[in-house]
Coordinates of C-alpha atoms in Angstrom, one line a residue:
X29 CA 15.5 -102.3 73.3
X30 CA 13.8 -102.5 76.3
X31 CA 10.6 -105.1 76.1
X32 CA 8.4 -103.4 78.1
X33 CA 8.4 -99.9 75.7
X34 CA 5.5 -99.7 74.5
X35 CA 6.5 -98.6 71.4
X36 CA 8.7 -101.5 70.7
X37 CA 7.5 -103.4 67.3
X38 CA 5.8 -106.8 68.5
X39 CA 7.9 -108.5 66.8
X40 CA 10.7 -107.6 68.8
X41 CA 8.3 -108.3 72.2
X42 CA 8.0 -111.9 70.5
X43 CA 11.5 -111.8 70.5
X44 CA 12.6 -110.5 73.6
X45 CA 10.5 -113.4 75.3
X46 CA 11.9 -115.9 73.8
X47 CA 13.5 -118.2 76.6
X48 CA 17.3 -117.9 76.8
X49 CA 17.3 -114.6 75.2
X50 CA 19.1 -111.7 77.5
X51 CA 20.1 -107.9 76.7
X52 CA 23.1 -106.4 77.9
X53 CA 24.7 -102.7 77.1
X54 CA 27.2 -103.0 74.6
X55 CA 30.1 -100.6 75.5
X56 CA 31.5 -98.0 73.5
X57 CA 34.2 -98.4 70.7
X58 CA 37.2 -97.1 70.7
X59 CA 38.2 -94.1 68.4
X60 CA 38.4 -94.9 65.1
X61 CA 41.4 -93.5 63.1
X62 CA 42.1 -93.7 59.1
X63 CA 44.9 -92.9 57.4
X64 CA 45.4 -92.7 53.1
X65 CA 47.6 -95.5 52.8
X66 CA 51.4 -95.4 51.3
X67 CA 52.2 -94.9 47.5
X68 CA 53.7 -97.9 46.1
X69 CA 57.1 -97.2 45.4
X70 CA 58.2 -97.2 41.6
X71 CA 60.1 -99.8 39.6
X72 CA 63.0 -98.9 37.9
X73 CA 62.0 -98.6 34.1
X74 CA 63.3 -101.9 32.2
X75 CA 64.9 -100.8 29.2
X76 CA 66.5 -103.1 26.0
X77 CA 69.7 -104.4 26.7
X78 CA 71.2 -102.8 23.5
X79 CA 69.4 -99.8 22.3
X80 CA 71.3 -97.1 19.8
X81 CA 69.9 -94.2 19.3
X82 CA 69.4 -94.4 15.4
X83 CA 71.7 -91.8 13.6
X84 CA 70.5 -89.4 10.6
X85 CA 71.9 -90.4 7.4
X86 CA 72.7 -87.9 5.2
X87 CA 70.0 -87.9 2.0
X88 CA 71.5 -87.6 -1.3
X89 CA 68.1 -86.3 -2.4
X90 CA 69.5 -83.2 -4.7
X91 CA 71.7 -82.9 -7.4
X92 CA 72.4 -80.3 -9.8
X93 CA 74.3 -79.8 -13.1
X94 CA 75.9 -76.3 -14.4
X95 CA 75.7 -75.5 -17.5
X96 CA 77.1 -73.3 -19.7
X97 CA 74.3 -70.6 -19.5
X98 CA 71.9 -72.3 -17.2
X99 CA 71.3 -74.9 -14.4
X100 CA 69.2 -78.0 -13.8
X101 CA 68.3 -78.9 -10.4
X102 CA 66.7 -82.2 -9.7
X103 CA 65.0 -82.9 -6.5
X104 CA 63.9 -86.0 -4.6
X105 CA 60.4 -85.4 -3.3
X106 CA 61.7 -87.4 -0.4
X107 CA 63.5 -85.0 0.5
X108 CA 65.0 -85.8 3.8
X109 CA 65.3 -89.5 2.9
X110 CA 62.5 -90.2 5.6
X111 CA 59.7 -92.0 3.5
X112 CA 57.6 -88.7 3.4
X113 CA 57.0 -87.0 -0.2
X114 CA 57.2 -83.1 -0.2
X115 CA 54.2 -81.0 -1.8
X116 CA 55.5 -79.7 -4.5
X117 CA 54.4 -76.2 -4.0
X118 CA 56.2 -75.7 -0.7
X119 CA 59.5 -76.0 -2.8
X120 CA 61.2 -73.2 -4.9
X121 CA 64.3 -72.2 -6.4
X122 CA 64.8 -68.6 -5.0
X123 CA 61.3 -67.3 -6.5
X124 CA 61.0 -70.3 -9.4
X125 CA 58.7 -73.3 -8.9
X126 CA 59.5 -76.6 -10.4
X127 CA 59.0 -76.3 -14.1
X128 CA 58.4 -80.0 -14.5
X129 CA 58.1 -83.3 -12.1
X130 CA 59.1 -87.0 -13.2
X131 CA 56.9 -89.3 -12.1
X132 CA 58.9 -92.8 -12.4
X133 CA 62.1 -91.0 -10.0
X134 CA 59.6 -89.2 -7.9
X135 CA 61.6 -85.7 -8.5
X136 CA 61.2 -82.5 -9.0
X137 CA 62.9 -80.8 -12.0
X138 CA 63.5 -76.6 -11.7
X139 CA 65.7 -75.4 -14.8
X140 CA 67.1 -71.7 -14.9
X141 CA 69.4 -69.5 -16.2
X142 CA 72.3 -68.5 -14.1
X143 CA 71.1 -65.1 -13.4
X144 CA 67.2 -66.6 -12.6
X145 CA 65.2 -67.6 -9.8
X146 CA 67.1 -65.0 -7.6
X147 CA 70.6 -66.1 -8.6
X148 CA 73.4 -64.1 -6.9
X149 CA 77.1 -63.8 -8.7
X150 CA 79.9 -63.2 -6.5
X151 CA 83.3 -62.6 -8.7
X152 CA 86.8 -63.6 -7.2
X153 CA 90.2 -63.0 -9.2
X154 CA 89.8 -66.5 -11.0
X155 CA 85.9 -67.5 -10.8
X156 CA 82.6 -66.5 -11.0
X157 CA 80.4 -68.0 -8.7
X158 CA 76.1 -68.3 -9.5
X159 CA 74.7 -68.7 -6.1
X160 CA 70.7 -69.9 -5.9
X161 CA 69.1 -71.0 -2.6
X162 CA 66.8 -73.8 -2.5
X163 CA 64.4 -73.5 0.2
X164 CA 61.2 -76.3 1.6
X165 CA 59.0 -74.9 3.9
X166 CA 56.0 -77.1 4.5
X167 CA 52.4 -76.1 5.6
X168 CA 50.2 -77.9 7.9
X169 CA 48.2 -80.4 6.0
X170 CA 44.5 -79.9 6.1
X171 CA 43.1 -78.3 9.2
X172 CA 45.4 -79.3 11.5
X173 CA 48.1 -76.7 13.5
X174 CA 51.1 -79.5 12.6
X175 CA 53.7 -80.5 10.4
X176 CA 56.2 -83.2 10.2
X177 CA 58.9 -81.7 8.3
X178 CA 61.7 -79.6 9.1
X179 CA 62.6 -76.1 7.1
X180 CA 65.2 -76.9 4.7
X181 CA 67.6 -74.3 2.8
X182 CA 70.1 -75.8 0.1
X183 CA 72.5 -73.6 -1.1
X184 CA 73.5 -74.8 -4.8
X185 CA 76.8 -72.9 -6.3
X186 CA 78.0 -72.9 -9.7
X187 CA 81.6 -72.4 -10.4
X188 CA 83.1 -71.1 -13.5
X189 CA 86.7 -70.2 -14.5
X190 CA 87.5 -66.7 -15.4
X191 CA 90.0 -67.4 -17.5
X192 CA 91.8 -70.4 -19.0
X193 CA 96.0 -70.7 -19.7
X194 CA 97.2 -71.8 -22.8
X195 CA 100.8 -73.1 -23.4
X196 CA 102.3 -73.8 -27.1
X197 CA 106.1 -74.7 -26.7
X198 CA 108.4 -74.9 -29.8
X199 CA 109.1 -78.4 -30.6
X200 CA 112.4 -79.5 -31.1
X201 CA 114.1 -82.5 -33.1
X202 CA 114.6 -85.2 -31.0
X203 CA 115.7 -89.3 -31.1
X204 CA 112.8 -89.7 -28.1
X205 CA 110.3 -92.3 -28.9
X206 CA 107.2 -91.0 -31.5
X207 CA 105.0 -91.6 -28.8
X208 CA 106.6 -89.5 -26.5
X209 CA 106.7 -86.6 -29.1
X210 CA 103.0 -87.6 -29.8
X211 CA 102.2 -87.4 -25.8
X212 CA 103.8 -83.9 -25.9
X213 CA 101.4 -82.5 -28.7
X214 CA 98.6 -84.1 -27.6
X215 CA 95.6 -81.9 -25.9
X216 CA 95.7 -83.3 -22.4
X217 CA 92.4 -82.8 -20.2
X218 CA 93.0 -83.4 -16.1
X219 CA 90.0 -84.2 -13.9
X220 CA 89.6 -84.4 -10.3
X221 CA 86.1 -86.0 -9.6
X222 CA 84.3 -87.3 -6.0
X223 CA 83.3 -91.3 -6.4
X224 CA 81.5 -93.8 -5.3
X225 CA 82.5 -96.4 -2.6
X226 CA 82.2 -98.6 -5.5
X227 CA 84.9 -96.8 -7.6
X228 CA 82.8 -97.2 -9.7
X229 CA 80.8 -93.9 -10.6
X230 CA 80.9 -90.3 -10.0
X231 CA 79.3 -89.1 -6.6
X232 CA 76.2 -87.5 -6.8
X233 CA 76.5 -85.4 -3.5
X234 CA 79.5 -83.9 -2.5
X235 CA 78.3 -84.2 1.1
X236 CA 80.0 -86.1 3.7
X237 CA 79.9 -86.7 7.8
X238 CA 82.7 -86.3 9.6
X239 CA 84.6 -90.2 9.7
X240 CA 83.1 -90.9 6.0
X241 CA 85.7 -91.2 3.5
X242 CA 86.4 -88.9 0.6
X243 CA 87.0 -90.9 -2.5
X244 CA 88.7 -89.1 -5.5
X245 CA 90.1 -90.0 -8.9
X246 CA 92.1 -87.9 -10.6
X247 CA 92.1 -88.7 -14.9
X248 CA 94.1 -87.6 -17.8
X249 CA 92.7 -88.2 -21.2
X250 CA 94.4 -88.0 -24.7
X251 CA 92.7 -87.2 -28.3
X252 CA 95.5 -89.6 -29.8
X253 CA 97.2 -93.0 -29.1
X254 CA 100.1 -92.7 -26.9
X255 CA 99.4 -93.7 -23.3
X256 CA 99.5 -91.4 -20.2
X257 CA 100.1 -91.8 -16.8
X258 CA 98.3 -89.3 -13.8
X259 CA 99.9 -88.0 -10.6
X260 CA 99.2 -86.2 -8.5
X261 CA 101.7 -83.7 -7.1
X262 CA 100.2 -81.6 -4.1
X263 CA 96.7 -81.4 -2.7
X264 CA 96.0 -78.4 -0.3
X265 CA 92.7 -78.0 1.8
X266 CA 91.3 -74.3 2.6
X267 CA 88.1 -73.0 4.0
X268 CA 87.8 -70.5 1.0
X269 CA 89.4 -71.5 -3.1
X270 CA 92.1 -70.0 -2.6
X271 CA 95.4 -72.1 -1.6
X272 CA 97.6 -69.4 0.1
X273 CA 95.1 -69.1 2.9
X274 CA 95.4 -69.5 6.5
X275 CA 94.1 -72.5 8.2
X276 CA 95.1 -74.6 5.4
X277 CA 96.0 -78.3 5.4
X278 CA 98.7 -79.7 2.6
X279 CA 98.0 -83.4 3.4
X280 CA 99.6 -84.6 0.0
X281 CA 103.2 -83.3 -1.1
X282 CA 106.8 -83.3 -0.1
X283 CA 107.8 -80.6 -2.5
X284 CA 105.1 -81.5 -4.9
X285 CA 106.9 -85.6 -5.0
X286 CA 103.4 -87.7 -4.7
X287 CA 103.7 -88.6 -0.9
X288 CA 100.1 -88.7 0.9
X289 CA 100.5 -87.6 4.7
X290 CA 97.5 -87.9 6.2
X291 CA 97.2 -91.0 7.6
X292 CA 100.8 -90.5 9.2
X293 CA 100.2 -87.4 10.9
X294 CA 96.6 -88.0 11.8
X295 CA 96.8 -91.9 12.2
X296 CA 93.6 -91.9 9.5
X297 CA 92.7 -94.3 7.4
X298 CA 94.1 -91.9 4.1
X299 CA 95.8 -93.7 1.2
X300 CA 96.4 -94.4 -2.6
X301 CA 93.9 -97.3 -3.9
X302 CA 95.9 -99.7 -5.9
X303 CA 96.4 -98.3 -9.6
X304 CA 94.4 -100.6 -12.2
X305 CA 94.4 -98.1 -15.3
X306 CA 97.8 -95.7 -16.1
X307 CA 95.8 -92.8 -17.2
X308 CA 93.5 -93.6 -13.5
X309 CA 94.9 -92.3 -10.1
X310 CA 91.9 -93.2 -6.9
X311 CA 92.7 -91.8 -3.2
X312 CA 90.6 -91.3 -0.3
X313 CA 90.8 -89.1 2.6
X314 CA 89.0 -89.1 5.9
X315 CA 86.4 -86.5 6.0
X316 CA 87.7 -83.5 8.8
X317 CA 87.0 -80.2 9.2
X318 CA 89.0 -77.3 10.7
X319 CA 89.1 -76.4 14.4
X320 CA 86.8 -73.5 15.1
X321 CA 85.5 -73.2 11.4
X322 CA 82.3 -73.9 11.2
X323 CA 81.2 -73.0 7.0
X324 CA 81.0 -76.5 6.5
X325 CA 83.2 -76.2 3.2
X326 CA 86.3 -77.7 2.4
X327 CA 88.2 -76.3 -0.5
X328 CA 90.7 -79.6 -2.2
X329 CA 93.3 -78.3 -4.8
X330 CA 95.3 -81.0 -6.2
X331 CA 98.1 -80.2 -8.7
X332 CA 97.7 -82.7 -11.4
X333 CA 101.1 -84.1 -13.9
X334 CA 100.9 -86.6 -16.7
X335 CA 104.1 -88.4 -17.9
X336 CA 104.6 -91.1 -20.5
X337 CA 102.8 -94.5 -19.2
X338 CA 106.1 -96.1 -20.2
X339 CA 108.6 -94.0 -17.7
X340 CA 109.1 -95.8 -15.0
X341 CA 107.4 -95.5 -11.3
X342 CA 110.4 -93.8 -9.3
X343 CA 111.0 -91.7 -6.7
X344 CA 110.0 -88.6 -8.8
X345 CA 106.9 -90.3 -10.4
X346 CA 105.2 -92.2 -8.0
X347 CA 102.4 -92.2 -5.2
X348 CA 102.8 -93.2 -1.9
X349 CA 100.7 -93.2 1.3
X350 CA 101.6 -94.7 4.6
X351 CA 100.0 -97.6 5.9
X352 CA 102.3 -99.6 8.6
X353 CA 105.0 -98.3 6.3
X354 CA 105.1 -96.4 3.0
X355 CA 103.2 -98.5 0.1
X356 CA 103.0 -96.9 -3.4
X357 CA 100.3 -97.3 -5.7
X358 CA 101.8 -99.6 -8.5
X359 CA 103.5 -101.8 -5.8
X360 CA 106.6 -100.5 -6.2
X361 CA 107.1 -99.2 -2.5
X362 CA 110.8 -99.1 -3.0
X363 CA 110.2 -95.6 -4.7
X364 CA 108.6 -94.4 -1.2
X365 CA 111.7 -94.0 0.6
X366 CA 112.6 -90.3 0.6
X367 CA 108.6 -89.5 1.9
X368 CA 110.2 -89.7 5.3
X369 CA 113.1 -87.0 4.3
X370 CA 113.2 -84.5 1.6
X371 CA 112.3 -85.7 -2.3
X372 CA 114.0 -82.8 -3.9
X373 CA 113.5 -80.3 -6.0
X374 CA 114.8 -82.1 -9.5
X375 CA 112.9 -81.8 -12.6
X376 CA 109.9 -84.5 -12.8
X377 CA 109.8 -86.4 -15.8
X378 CA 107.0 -84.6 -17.2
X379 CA 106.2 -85.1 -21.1
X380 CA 108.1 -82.0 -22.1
X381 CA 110.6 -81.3 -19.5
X382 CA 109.2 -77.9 -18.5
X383 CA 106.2 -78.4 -17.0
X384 CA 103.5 -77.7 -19.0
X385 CA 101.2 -80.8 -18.6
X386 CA 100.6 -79.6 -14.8
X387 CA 96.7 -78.8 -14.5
X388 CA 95.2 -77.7 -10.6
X389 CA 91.9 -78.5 -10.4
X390 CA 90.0 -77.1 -7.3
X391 CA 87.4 -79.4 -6.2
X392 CA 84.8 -78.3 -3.4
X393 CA 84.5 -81.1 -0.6
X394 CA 81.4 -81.1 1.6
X395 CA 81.6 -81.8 5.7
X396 CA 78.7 -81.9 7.1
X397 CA 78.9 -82.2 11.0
X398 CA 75.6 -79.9 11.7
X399 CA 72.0 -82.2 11.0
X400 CA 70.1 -79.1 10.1
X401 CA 73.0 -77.0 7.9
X402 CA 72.9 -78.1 4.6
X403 CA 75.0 -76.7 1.7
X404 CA 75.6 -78.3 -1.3
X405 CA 78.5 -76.8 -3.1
X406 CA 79.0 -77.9 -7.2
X407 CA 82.1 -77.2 -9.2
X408 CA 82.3 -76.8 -12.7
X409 CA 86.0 -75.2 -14.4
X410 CA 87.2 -76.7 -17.3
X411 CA 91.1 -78.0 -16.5
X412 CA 94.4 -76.7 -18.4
X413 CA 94.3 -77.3 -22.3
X414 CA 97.6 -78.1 -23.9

C-alpha cells in the first residue's frame, strides 16, 4: 500500500509511519504445479498357515425299507447334513407328500405302495425293479429373492426277484456224522449285507466316496443245530446286475477258491477281517468306480457256499487276501498258497457234494464321486432256499 493513497484505511497510515517500518515490492512466485500423489502399493494378502478347504461329507439323511407290497421312506429334515431343517412341503415322493413327521428324529415319514407316488417298474429277466424319485426343491423364505439350499433328487429303487430256485436232492444212507446229514437238510438262508465301520450294524446308506471302504458280511443261518461255516466263492462288480457284462471287475475268485485280489492288483487296502463267528464271513473293499462310467452304481455279486463248521480250513475252503503276503481269515495262511497259481477246479467240500448250498446274492454298492448326484440304490431278493 502506498501511504499517501488517500483511500488507504488510517489504520494502515498509523502503520505505515511507524519508525522503522519500510515497503518493498515483493516479486512474483514461481509456477505452481500439483500433481495426485502415488497409490500405495498393496500388501500381499496374509493368509493361515494351514488352511483346508473343508470337504462335503456325505449325509446319511435317507433310508428306505421295501416291502412286500409297499415302501417306507424316512427322511432327515436335515437333509444335507448342514444344520438347516427342510420345510416340509418342499419335499415329495414323486407326487406324495409326507404322510407323517416324527418329532423326536426330526424326519419325515412318506409310505406308498410300489406302484404310488409316481412309481416306475422296469422288468429285467430275473428282477423287477419299483423306481420312485425323491425330489427337495426349496422356496425363498419370506419376501426375500434367496435360498440357501440346493435342489436335491434321490432316486430310491426297490429290487425284487422274479423267481426263486428250489433244490430237493434224494438222500442217501450214509456213515457221515448226524450233523452233517442234519446240515444237508437244513433250510440254509445266505445274506450279503453293507456294515458299519464298527462291524457292528447294518449300513443305513449304501453310499460311499471314492477311498471309503466297503464293509460287507456275508451270513448263513440254519433252522436246526448243526453249525455252518460261510465262504465266499467269487465276487464280480458290473455297472448294470448282470455279471456277464463288459466293464466288469472279478476282484475275489481264482476259479471260485476264496482268494481276494484286490489289494494285490490295485495295491488297496482290500482284505478278509479276521473270522470271529463260523456262520460270519466280514470283507472290505476300497470304494472305485469304472473308468469313463459315470452312473455312479456299482453292481457286487458274491457267490455264497456253506460247509460243515467242523471241515477243516484248506485250500478249497478258505479265505485269503493279500496283505505283505497271503493271510487267511482263520489264521491258517498255509491254505493261501495256490492264490498265486491256479486252485483247481476239484469239488469244494460243500454239505452235499453237489453244490446245492451255493446262494449269489447281488448287492448294489453306491460310489459317489459327483457332490450334487445323488442316487440311493436299495436291494431287497430273498437268497436260495434249500
Amino acid at each position: 500500500y502506498c501511504c499517501d493513497n488517500v483511500d488507504v484505511d488510517a489504520r494502515l497510515i498509523n502503520f505505515c509511519s511507524i519508525p522503522g517500518v519500510s515497503q518493498s515490492k515483493l516479486p512474483l512466485p514461481e509456477p505452481f504445479t500439483w500433481k495426485y500423489p502415488l497409490p500405495l502399493a498393496e500388501e500381499e494378502p496374509k493368509y493361515p498357515p494351514h488352511f483346508e478347504l473343508k470337504s462335503p461329507t456325505t449325509p446319511n439323511s435317507v433310508t428306505a425299507i421295501c416291502g412286500d407290497n409297499t415302501v417306507q421312506v424316512e427322511v432327515k429334515k436335515d437333509l444335507l447334513g448342514i444344520g438347516k431343517l427342510v420345510q416340509p412341503t418342499d419335499l415329495l415322493l414323486g407326487d406324495c407328500s409326507a404322510t407323517r413327521e416324527d418329532p423326536e428324529s426330526q424326519s419325515l415319514i412318506f409310505e406308498s405302495e410300489l406302484h404310488g407316488c409316481g412309481s416306475q417298474l422296469l422288468m429285467s429277466d430275473d428282477s423287477f425293479v419299483y423306481i420312485f424319485t425323491l425330489t427337495y426343491t426349496p422356496r425363498p423364505m419370506g419376501d426375500s429373492p434367496i435360498i440357501r439350499m440346493t435342489d436335491v433328487s434321490v432316486t430310491i429303487q426297490c429290487h425284487y426277484q422274479r423267481s426263486h430256485d428250489v433244490s430237493s436232492g434224494h438222500l442217501k444212507p450214509t456213515w457221515t456224522p448226524f450233523s452233517a446229514n442234519m446240515a444237508a437238510e437244513e433250510s440254509l438262508h445266505f445274506s450279503l449285507t453293507l456294515i458299519t465301520d464298527d462291524l457292528q450294524h447294518t449300513r443305513a446308506s449304501p453310499e460311499f466316496l471314492l477311498g471309503d471302504m466297503m464293509k460287507l458280511e456275508a451270513t448263513v443261518k440254519q433252522f436246526h443245530h448243526a453249525p455252518l461255516r460261510v465262504t465266499v466263492d467269487s465276487c464280480v462288480a458290473t455297472v448294470v446286475p448282470i455279471v456277464d457284462t463288459v466293464p466288469r471287475y472279478t476282484f475275489l475268485g481264482n476259479n471260485g477258491y476264496v482268494c481276494l485280489f484286490d489289494s494285490q492288483l490295485t495295491g488297496s487296502s482290500s482284505q478278509f477281517l479276521p473270522r470271529t463267528q463260523d456262520d460270519k464271513l466280514q470283507f472290505e473293499v476300497e470304494a472305485f468306480r469304472f473308468q469313463q462310467e459315470n452312473t455312479g452304481v456299482i453292481y457286487i455279486t458274491c457267490s455264497l457256499r456253506a460247509t460243515a463248521a467242523d471241515s477243516p480250513v484248506d485250500p478249497t475252503n478258505k479265505a485269503c487276501s493279500f496283505s505283505n503276503g497271503w493271510r487267511e481269515a482263520s489264521g491258517r495262511h498255509h491254505t493261501c498258497s495256490c492264490c498265486d497259481t491256479d486252485c483247481g477246479t476239484g469239488s469244494k467240500n460243500d454239505l452235499t457234494g453237489s453244490g446245492i448250498s451255493r446262494s449269489t446274492d447281488i448287492h448294489h454298492c453306491i460310489v459317489k464321486w459327483s457332490l450334487m448326484d445323488w442316487v440311493v440304490s436299495l436291494s431287497l431278493s430273498d437268497p436260495l432256499n434249500i
